[in-house]
PDB file of C-alpha atoms and ligand atoms in Angstrom:
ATOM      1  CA  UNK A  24      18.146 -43.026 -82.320  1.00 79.00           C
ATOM      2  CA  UNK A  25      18.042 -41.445 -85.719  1.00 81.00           C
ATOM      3  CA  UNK A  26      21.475 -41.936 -87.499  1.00 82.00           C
ATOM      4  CA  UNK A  27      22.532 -37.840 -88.534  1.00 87.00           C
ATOM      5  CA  UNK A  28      23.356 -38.971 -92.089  1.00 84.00           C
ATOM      6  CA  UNK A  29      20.077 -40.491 -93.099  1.00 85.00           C
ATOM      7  CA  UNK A  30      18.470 -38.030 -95.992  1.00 81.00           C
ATOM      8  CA  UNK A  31      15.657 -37.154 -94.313  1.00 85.00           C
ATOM      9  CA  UNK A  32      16.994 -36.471 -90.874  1.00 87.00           C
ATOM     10  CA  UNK A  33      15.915 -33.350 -90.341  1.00 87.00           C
ATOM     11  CA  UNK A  34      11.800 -34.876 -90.947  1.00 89.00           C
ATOM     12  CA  UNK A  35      12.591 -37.703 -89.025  1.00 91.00           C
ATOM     13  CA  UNK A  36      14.254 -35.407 -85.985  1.00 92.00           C
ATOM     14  CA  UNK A  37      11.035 -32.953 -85.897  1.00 93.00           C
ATOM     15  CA  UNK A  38       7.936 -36.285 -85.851  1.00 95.00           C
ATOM     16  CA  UNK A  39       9.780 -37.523 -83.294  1.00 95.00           C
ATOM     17  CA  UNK A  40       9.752 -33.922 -81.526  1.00 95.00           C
ATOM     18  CA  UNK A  41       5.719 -34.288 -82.151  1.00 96.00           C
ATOM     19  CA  UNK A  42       5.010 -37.482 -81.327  1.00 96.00           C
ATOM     20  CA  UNK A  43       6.823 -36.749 -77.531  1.00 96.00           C
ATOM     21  CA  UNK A  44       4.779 -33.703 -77.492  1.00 95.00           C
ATOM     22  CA  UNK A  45       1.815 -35.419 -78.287  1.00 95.00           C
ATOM     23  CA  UNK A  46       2.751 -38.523 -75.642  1.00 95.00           C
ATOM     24  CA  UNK A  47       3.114 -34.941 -73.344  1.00 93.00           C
ATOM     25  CA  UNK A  48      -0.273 -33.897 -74.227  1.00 91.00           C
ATOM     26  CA  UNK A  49       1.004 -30.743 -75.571  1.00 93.00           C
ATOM     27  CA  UNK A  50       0.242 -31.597 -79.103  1.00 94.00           C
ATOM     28  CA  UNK A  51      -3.482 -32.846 -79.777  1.00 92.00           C
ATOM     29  CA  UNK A  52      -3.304 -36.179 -81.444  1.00 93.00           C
ATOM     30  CA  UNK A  53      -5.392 -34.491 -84.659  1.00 91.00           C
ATOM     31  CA  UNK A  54      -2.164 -32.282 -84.485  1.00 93.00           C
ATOM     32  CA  UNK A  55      -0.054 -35.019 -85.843  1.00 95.00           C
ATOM     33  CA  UNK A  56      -2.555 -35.557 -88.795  1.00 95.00           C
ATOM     34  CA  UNK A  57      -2.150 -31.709 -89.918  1.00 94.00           C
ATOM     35  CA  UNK A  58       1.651 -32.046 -89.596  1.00 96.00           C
ATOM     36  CA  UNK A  59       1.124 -34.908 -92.170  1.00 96.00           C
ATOM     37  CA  UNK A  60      -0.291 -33.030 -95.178  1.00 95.00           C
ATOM     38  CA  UNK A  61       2.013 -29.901 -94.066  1.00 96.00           C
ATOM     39  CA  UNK A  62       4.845 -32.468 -94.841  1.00 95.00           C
ATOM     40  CA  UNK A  63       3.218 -33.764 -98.046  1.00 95.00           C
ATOM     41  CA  UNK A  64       2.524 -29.887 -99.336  1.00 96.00           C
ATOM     42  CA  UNK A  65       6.740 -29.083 -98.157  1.00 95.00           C
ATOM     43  CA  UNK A  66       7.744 -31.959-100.312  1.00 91.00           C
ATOM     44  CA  UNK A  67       5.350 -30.197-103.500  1.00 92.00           C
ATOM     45  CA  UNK A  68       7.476 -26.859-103.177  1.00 93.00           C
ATOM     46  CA  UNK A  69      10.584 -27.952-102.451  1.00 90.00           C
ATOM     47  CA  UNK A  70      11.192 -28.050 -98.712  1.00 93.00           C
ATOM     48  CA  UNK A  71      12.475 -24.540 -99.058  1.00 94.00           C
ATOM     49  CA  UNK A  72      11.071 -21.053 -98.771  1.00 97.00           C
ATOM     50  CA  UNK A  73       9.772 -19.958-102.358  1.00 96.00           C
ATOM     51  CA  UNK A  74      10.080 -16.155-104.050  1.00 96.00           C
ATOM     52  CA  UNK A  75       6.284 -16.131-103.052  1.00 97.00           C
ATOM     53  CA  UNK A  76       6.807 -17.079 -99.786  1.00 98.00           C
ATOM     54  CA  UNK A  77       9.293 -14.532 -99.281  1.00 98.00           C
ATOM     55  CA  UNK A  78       7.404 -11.941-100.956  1.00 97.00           C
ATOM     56  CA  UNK A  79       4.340 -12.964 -98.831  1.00 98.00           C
ATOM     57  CA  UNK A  80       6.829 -12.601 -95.580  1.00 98.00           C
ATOM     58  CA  UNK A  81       7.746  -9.360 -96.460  1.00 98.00           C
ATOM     59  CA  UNK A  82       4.590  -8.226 -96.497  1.00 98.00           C
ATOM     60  CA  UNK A  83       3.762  -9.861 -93.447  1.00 98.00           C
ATOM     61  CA  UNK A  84       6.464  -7.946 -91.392  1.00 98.00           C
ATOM     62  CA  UNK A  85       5.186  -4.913 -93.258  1.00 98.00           C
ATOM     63  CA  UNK A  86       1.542  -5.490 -91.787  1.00 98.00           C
ATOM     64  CA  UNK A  87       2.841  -6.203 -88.483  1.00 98.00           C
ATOM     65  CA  UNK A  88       5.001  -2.957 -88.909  1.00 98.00           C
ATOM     66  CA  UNK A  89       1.595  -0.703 -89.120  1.00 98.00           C
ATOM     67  CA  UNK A  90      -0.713  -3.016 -86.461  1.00 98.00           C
ATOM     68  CA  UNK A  91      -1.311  -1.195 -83.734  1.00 98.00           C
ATOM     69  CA  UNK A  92      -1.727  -4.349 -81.550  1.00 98.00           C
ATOM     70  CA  UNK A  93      -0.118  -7.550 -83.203  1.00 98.00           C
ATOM     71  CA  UNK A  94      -1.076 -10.669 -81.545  1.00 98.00           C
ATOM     72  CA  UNK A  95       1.018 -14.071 -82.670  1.00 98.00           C
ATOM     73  CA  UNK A  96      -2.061 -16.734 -81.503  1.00 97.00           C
ATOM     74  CA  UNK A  97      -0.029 -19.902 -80.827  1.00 97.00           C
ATOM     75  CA  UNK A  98      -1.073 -24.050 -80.489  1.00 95.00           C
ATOM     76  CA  UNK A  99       0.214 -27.184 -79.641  1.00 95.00           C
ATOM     77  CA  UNK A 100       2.004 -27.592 -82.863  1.00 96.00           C
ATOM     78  CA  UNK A 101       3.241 -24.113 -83.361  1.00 97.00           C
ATOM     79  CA  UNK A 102       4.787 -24.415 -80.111  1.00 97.00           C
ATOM     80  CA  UNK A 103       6.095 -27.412 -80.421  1.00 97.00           C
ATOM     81  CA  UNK A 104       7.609 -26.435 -83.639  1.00 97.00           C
ATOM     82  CA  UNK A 105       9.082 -23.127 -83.521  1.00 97.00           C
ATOM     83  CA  UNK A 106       8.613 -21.870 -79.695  1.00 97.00           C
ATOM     84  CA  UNK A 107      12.154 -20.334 -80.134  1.00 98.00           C
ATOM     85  CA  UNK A 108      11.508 -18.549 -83.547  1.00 98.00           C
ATOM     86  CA  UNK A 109       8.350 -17.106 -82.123  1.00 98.00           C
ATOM     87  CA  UNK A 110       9.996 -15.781 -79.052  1.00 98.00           C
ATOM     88  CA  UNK A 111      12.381 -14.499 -81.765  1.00 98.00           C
ATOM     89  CA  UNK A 112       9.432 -12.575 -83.504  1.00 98.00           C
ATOM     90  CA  UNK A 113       7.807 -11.091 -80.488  1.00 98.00           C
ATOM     91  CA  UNK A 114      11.353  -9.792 -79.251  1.00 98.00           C
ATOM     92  CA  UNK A 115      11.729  -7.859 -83.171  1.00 98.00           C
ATOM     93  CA  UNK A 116       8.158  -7.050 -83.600  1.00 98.00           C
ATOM     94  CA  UNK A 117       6.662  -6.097 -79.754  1.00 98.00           C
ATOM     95  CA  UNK A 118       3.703  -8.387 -81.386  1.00 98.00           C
ATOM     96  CA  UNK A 119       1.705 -10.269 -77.618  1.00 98.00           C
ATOM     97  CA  UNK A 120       1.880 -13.818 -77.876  1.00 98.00           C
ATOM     98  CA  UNK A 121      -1.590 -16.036 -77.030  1.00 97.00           C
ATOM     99  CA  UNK A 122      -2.043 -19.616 -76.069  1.00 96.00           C
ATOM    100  CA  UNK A 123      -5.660 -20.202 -78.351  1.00 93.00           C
ATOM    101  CA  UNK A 124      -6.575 -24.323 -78.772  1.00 90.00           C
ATOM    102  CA  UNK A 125      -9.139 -25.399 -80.327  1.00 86.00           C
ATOM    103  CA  UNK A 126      -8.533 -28.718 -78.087  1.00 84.00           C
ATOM    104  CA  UNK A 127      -8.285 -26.850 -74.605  1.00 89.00           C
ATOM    105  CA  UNK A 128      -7.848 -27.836 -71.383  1.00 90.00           C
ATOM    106  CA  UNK A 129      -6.319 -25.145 -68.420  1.00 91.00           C
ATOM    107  CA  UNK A 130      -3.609 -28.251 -68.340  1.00 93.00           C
ATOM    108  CA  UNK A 131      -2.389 -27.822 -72.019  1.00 94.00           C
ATOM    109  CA  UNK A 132      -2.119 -24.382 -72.233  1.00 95.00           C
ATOM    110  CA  UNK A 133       0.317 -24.377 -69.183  1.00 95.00           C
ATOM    111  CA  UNK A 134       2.133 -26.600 -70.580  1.00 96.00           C
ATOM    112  CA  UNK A 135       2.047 -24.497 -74.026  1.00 97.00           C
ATOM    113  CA  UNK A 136       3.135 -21.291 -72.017  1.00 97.00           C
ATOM    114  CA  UNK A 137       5.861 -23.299 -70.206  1.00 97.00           C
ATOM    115  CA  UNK A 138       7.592 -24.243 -73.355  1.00 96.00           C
ATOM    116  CA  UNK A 139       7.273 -20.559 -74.757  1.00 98.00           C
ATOM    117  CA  UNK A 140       8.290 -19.093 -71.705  1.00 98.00           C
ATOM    118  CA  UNK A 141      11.587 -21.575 -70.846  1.00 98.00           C
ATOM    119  CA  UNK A 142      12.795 -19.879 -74.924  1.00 98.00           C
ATOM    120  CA  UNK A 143      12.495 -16.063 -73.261  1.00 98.00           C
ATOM    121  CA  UNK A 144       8.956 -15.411 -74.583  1.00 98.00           C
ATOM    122  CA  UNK A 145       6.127 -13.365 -72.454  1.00 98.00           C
ATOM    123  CA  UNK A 146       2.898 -14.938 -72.705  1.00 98.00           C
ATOM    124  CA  UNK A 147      -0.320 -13.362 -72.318  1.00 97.00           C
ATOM    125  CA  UNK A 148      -2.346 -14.732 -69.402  1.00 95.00           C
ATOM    126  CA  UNK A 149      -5.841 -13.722 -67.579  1.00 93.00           C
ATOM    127  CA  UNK A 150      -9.204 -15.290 -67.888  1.00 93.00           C
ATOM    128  CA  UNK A 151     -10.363 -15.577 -71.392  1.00 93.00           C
ATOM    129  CA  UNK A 152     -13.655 -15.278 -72.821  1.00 94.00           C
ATOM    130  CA  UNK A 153     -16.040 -16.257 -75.684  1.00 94.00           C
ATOM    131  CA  UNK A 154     -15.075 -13.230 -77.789  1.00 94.00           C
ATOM    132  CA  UNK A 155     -15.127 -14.824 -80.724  1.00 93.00           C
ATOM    133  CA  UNK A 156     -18.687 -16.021 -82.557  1.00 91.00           C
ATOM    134  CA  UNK A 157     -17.922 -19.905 -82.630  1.00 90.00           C
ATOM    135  CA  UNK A 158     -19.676 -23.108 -81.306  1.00 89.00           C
ATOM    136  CA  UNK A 159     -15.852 -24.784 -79.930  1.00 86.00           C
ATOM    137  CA  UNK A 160     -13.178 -23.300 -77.644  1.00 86.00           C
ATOM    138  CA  UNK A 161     -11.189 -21.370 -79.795  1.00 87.00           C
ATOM    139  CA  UNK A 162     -13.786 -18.689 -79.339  1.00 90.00           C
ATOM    140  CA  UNK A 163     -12.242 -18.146 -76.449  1.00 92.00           C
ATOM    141  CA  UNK A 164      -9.526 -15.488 -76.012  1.00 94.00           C
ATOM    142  CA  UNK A 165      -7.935 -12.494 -73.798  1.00 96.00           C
ATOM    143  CA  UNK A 166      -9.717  -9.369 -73.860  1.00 96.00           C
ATOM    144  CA  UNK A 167      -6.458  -7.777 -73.681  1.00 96.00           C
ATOM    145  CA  UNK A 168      -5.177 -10.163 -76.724  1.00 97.00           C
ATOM    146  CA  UNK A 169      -6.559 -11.613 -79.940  1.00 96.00           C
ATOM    147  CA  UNK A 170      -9.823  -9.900 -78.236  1.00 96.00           C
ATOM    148  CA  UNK A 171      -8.737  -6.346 -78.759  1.00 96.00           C
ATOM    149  CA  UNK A 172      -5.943  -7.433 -81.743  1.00 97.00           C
ATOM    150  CA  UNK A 173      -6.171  -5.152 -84.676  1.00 98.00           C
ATOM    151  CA  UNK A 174      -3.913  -8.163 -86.562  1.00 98.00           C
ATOM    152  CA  UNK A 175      -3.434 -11.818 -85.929  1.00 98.00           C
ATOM    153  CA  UNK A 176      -1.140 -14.225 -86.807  1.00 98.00           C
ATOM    154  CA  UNK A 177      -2.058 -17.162 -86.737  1.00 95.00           C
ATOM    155  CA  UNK A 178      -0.050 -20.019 -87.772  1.00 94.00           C
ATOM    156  CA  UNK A 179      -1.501 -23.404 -89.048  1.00 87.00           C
ATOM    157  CA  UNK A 180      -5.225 -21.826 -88.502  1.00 81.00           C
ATOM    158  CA  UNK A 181      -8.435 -23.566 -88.711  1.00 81.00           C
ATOM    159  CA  UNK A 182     -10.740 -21.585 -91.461  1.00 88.00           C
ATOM    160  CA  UNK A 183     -13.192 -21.514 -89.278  1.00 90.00           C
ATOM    161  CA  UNK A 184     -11.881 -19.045 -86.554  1.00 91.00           C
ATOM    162  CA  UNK A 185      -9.766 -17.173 -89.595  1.00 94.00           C
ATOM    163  CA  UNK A 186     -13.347 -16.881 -91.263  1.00 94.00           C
ATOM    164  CA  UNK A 187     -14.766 -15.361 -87.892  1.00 95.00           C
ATOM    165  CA  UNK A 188     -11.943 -13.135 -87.134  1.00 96.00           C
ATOM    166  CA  UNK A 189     -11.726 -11.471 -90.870  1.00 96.00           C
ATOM    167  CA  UNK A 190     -16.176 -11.351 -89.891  1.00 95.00           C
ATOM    168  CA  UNK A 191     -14.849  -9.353 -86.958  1.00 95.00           C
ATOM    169  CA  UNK A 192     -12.610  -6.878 -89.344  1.00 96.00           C
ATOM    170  CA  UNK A 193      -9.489  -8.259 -87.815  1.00 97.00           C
ATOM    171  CA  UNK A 194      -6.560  -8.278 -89.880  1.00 97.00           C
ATOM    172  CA  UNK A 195      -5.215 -11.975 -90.131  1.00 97.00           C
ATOM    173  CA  UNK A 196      -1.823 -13.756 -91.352  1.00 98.00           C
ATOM    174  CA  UNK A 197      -1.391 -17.421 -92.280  1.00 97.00           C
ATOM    175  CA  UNK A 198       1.021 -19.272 -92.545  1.00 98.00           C
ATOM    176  CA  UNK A 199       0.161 -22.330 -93.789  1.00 97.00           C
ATOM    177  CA  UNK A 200       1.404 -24.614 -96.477  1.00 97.00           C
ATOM    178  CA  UNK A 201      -1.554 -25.694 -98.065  1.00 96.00           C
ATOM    179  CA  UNK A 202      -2.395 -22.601-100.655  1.00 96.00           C
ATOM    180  CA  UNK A 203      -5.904 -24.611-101.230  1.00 95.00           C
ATOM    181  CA  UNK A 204      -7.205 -24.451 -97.534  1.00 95.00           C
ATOM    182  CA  UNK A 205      -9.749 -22.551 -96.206  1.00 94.00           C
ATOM    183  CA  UNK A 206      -7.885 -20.476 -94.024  1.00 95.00           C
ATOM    184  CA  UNK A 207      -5.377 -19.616 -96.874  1.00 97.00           C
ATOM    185  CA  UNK A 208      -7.981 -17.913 -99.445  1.00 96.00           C
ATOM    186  CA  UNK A 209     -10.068 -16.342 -96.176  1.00 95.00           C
ATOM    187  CA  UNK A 210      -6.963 -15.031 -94.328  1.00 97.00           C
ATOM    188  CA  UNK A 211      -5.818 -11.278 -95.484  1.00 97.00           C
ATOM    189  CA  UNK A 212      -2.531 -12.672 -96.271  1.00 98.00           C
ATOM    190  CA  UNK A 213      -1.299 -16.087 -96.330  1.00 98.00           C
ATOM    191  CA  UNK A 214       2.234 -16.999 -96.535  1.00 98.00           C
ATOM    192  CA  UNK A 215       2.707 -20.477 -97.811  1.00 98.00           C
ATOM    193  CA  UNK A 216       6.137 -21.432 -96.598  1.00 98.00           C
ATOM    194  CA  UNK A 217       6.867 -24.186 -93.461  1.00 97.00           C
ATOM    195  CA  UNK A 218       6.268 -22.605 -90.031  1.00 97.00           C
ATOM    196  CA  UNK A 219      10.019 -23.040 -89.219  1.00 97.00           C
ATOM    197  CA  UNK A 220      11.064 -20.944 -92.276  1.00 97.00           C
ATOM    198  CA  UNK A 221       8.751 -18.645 -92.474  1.00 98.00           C
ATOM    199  CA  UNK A 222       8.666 -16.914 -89.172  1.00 98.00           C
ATOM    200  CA  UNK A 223      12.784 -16.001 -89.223  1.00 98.00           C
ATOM    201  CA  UNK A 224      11.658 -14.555 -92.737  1.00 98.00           C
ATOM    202  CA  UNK A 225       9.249 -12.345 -91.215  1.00 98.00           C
ATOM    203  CA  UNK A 226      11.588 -11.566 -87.898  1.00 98.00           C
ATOM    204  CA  UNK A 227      14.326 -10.588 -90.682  1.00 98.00           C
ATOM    205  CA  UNK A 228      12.158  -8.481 -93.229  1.00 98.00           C
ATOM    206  CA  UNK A 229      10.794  -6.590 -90.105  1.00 98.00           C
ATOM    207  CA  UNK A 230      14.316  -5.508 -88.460  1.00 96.00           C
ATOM    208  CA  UNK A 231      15.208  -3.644 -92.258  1.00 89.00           C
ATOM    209  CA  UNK A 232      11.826  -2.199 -92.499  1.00 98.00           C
ATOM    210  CA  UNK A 233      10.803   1.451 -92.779  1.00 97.00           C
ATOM    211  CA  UNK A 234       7.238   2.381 -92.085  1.00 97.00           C
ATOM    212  CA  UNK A 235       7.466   3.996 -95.730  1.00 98.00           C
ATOM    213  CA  UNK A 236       8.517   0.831 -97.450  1.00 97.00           C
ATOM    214  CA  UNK A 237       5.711  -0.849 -95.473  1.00 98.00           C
ATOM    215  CA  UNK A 238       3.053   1.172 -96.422  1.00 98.00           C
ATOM    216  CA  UNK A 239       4.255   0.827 -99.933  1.00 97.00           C
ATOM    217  CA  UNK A 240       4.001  -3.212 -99.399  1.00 97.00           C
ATOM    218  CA  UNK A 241       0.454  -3.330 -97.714  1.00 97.00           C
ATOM    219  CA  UNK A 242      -0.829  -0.638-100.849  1.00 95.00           C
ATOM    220  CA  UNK A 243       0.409  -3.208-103.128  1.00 85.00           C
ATOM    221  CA  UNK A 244      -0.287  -6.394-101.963  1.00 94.00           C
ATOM    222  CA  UNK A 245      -3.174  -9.229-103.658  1.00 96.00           C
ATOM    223  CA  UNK A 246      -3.517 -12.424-101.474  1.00 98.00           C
ATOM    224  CA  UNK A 247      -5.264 -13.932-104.398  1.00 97.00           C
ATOM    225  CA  UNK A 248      -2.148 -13.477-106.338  1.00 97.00           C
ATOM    226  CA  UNK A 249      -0.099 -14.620-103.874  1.00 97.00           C
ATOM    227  CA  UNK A 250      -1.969 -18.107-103.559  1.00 98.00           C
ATOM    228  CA  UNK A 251      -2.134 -18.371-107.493  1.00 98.00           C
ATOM    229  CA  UNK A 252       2.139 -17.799-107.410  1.00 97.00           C
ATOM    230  CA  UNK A 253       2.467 -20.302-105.327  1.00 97.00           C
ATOM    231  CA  UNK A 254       0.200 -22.928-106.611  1.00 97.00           C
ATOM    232  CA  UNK A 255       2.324 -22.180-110.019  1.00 96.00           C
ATOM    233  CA  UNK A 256       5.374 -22.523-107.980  1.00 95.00           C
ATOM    234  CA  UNK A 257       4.101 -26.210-106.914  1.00 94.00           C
ATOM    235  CA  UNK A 258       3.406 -26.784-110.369  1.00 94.00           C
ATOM    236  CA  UNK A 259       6.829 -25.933-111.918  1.00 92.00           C
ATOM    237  CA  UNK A 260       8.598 -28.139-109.010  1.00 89.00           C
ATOM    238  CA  UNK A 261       6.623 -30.948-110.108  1.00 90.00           C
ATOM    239  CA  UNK A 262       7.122 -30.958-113.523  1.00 90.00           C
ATOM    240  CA  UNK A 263      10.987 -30.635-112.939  1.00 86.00           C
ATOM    241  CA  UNK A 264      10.516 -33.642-109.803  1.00 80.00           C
ATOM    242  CA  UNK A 265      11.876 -36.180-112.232  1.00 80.00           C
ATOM    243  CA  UNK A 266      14.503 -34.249-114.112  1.00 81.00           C
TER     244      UNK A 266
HETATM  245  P1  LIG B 319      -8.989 -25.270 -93.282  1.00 55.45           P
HETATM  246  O1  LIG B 319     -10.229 -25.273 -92.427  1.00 55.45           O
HETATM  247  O2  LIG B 319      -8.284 -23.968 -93.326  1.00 55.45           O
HETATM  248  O3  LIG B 319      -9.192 -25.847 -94.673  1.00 55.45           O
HETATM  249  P2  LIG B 319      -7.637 -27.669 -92.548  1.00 55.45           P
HETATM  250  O4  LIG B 319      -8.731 -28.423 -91.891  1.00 55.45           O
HETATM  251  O5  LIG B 319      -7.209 -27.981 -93.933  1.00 55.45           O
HETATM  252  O6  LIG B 319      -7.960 -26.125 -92.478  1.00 55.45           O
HETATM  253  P3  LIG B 319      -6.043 -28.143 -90.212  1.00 55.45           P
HETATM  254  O7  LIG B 319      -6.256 -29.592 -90.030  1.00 55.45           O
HETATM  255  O8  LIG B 319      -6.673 -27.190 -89.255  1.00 55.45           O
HETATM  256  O9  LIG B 319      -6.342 -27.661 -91.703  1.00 55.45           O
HETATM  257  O10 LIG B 319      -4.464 -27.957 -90.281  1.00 55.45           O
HETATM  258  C1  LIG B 319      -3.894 -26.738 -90.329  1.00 55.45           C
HETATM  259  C2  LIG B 319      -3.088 -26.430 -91.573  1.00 55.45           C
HETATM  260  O11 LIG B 319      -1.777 -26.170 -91.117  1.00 55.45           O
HETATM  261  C3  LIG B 319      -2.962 -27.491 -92.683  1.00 55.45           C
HETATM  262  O12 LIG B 319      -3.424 -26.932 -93.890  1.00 55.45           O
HETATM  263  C4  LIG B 319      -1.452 -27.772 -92.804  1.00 55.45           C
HETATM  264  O13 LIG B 319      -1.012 -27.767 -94.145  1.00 55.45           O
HETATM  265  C5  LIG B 319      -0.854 -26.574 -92.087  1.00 55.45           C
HETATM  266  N1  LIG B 319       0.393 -26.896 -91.391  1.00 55.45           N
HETATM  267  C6  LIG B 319       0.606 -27.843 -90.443  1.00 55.45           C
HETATM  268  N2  LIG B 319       1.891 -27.853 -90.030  1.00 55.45           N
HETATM  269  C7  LIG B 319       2.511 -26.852 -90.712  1.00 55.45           C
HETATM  270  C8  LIG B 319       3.838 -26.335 -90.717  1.00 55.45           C
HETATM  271  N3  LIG B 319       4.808 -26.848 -89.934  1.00 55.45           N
HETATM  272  N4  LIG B 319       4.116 -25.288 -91.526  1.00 55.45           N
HETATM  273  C9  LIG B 319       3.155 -24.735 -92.314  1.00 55.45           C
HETATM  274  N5  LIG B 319       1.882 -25.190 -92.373  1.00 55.45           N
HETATM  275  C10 LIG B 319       1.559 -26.236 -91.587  1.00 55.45           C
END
């Protein structure tokens, strides 16, 4: 039992949520190492959402605003994370959601849709294919999803599928707290906020949102310049750690 007053409760209350969902085989054990330098990059910005990062949401929702078919691709971790804030999304935005693991087994992705559907999300489902041009299983997808998707968002990616999917002339959105990885500088847009944080930004800036003021947003945006902001925004919160 995690006493509510210790200072990091809130980090302690979410591994313990992972390590149950990895016992559960919902979360793939190399999960748990990812969540590890996602917690180390949170603790280099702040633990809370940056001017970048909202920026970078903003444009986010305004991307998903003009997609034509928005699929949110979701793993162990995501789901075991922020099931409810995706369900959240896909009620604002009409974006499909997809069950895509690079660790798959017909066993964990029922279990993946279970916990999306028991928050009020639809799930995608059908027999997926290799539709996307890589050696490992997150080449496969739904025709009818990430297979016809004009965007994806995909949270904590791998650079290897965001690499293939931007080969494919897909649209794709990160989220991802490293600013250095591969998938942040070859995803369209990366927002480099926590998963948890970062997709109510997005739900929010999308309910506001004119298609005028999104256009404006996609004309305008740099994902270069985004990454540099935030790596300057690590920067500044480390030379102010010891204040
Ligand atoms: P790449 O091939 O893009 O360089 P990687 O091998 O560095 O990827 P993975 O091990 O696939 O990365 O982990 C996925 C990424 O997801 C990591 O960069 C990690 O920082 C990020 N991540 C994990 N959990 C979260 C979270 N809760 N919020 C935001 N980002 C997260």
């Amino acid at each position: 039992m995690i006493p509510p007053d210790h200072p990091r409760y809130r980090q302690l209350v979410v591994r313990e949520r992972l390590a149950r969902c990895a016992r559960e085989g919902i979360v793939a054990l190399e999960g748990l190492t990812a969540h590890g330098r996602a917690e180390a990059f949170d603790y280099l910005i702040g633990e809370k959402s940056t001017a970048t990062a909202r920026e970078a949401a903003r444009v986010a929702a305004a991307l998903l605003l003009l997609a034509r078919h928005p699929v949110l691709s979701v793993n162990g971790n995501t789901a075991a994370l922020a099931a409810a804030e995706c369900a959240r999304l896909q009620e604002v935005t009409g974006c499909g959601i997809e069950v895509n693991l690079f660790h798959r087994s017909e066993e964990r992705v029922r279990r993946i849709t279970r916990i999306l559907e028991d928050v009020g999300a639809s799930v995608l489902a059908g027999t997926p294919e290799r539709l996307i041009p890589l050696q490992h299983d997150r080449a496969l997808c739904l025709p009818g999803g990430i297979g016809s998707a004009d965007l994806v968002l995909v949270p904590l990616e791998d650079g290897d599928r965001c690499e293939a999917l931007r080969a494919m002339g897909r649209t794709v959105v990160t989220i991802d707290l490293n600013p250095l990885s591969r998938t942040a500088r070859m995803a369209t847009l990366t927002v480099v906020d926590e998963l948890t944080r970062a997709l109510p930004l997005i739900t929010e800036a999308y309910r506001g949102m004119t298609r005028t003021e999104a256009e404006a947003l996609v004309r305008g945006f740099d994902n270069h310049y985004l990454l540099q902001a935030a790596i300057a925004e690590i920067v500044r919160e480390l030379s102010r750690a010891l204040d």
